[in-house]
């Protein structure tokens, strides 16, 4: 059995069994599915060829969101800093310890995405 080969802490095993039961699958099926999902997320790399500073990361919702490569900062976070807080690219770069080029790329992608969704 797959689940026997894992030395899961008792509480984690109980929660996994509860989740598996609620989905109507065995613990083994649940573990294989969970590991497969995690491997897919970790090996998924979507690069922006035009904006090498950016990549995608799947959030808790399962939707891919653009982030600054190597930082984990979402483009949306920087767009909010710019649009709602009124910070300049220079101020955002200082606040998040980024280069202005990274901030400008993120803000440009955000503007392009907004244009795409509005048109």
PDB file of N, CA and C in Angstrom, residues 3 29 38 55 57 75 91 97 110:
ATOM      1  N   UNK A   3       0.065   4.291   1.063  1.00  0.00           N
ATOM      2  CA  UNK A   3      -0.022   5.080   2.290  1.00  0.00           C
ATOM      3  C   UNK A   3       0.819   4.487   3.409  1.00  0.00           C
ATOM      4  N   UNK A  29      -5.429   6.656  -3.303  1.00  0.00           N
ATOM      5  CA  UNK A  29      -5.809   7.480  -4.456  1.00  0.00           C
ATOM      6  C   UNK A  29      -5.678   8.964  -4.131  1.00  0.00           C
ATOM      7  N   UNK A  38       0.666  18.554  -6.910  1.00  0.00           N
ATOM      8  CA  UNK A  38       1.792  19.350  -6.423  1.00  0.00           C
ATOM      9  C   UNK A  38       2.941  19.330  -7.422  1.00  0.00           C
ATOM     10  N   UNK A  55       6.811  35.540 -14.751  1.00  0.00           N
ATOM     11  CA  UNK A  55       6.421  34.150 -14.943  1.00  0.00           C
ATOM     12  C   UNK A  55       5.031  33.997 -14.355  1.00  0.00           C
ATOM     13  N   UNK A  57       2.449  31.785 -11.634  1.00  0.00           N
ATOM     14  CA  UNK A  57       2.366  30.880 -10.488  1.00  0.00           C
ATOM     15  C   UNK A  57       0.893  30.652 -10.200  1.00  0.00           C
ATOM     16  N   UNK A  75       2.025  40.464  -9.899  1.00  0.00           N
ATOM     17  CA  UNK A  75       1.891  41.708 -10.664  1.00  0.00           C
ATOM     18  C   UNK A  75       0.762  42.536 -10.073  1.00  0.00           C
ATOM     19  N   UNK A  91       9.300  54.354  -6.136  1.00  0.00           N
ATOM     20  CA  UNK A  91       8.882  54.096  -4.754  1.00  0.00           C
ATOM     21  C   UNK A  91       8.543  52.616  -4.545  1.00  0.00           C
ATOM     22  N   UNK A  97      12.157  46.151  -2.653  1.00  0.00           N
ATOM     23  CA  UNK A  97      13.540  45.779  -2.944  1.00  0.00           C
ATOM     24  C   UNK A  97      13.663  45.166  -4.345  1.00  0.00           C
ATOM     25  N   UNK A 110       0.412  44.535 -16.568  1.00  0.00           N
ATOM     26  CA  UNK A 110      -0.899  44.803 -15.976  1.00  0.00           C
ATOM     27  C   UNK A 110      -1.735  45.704 -16.884  1.00  0.00           C
TER      28      UNK A 110
END
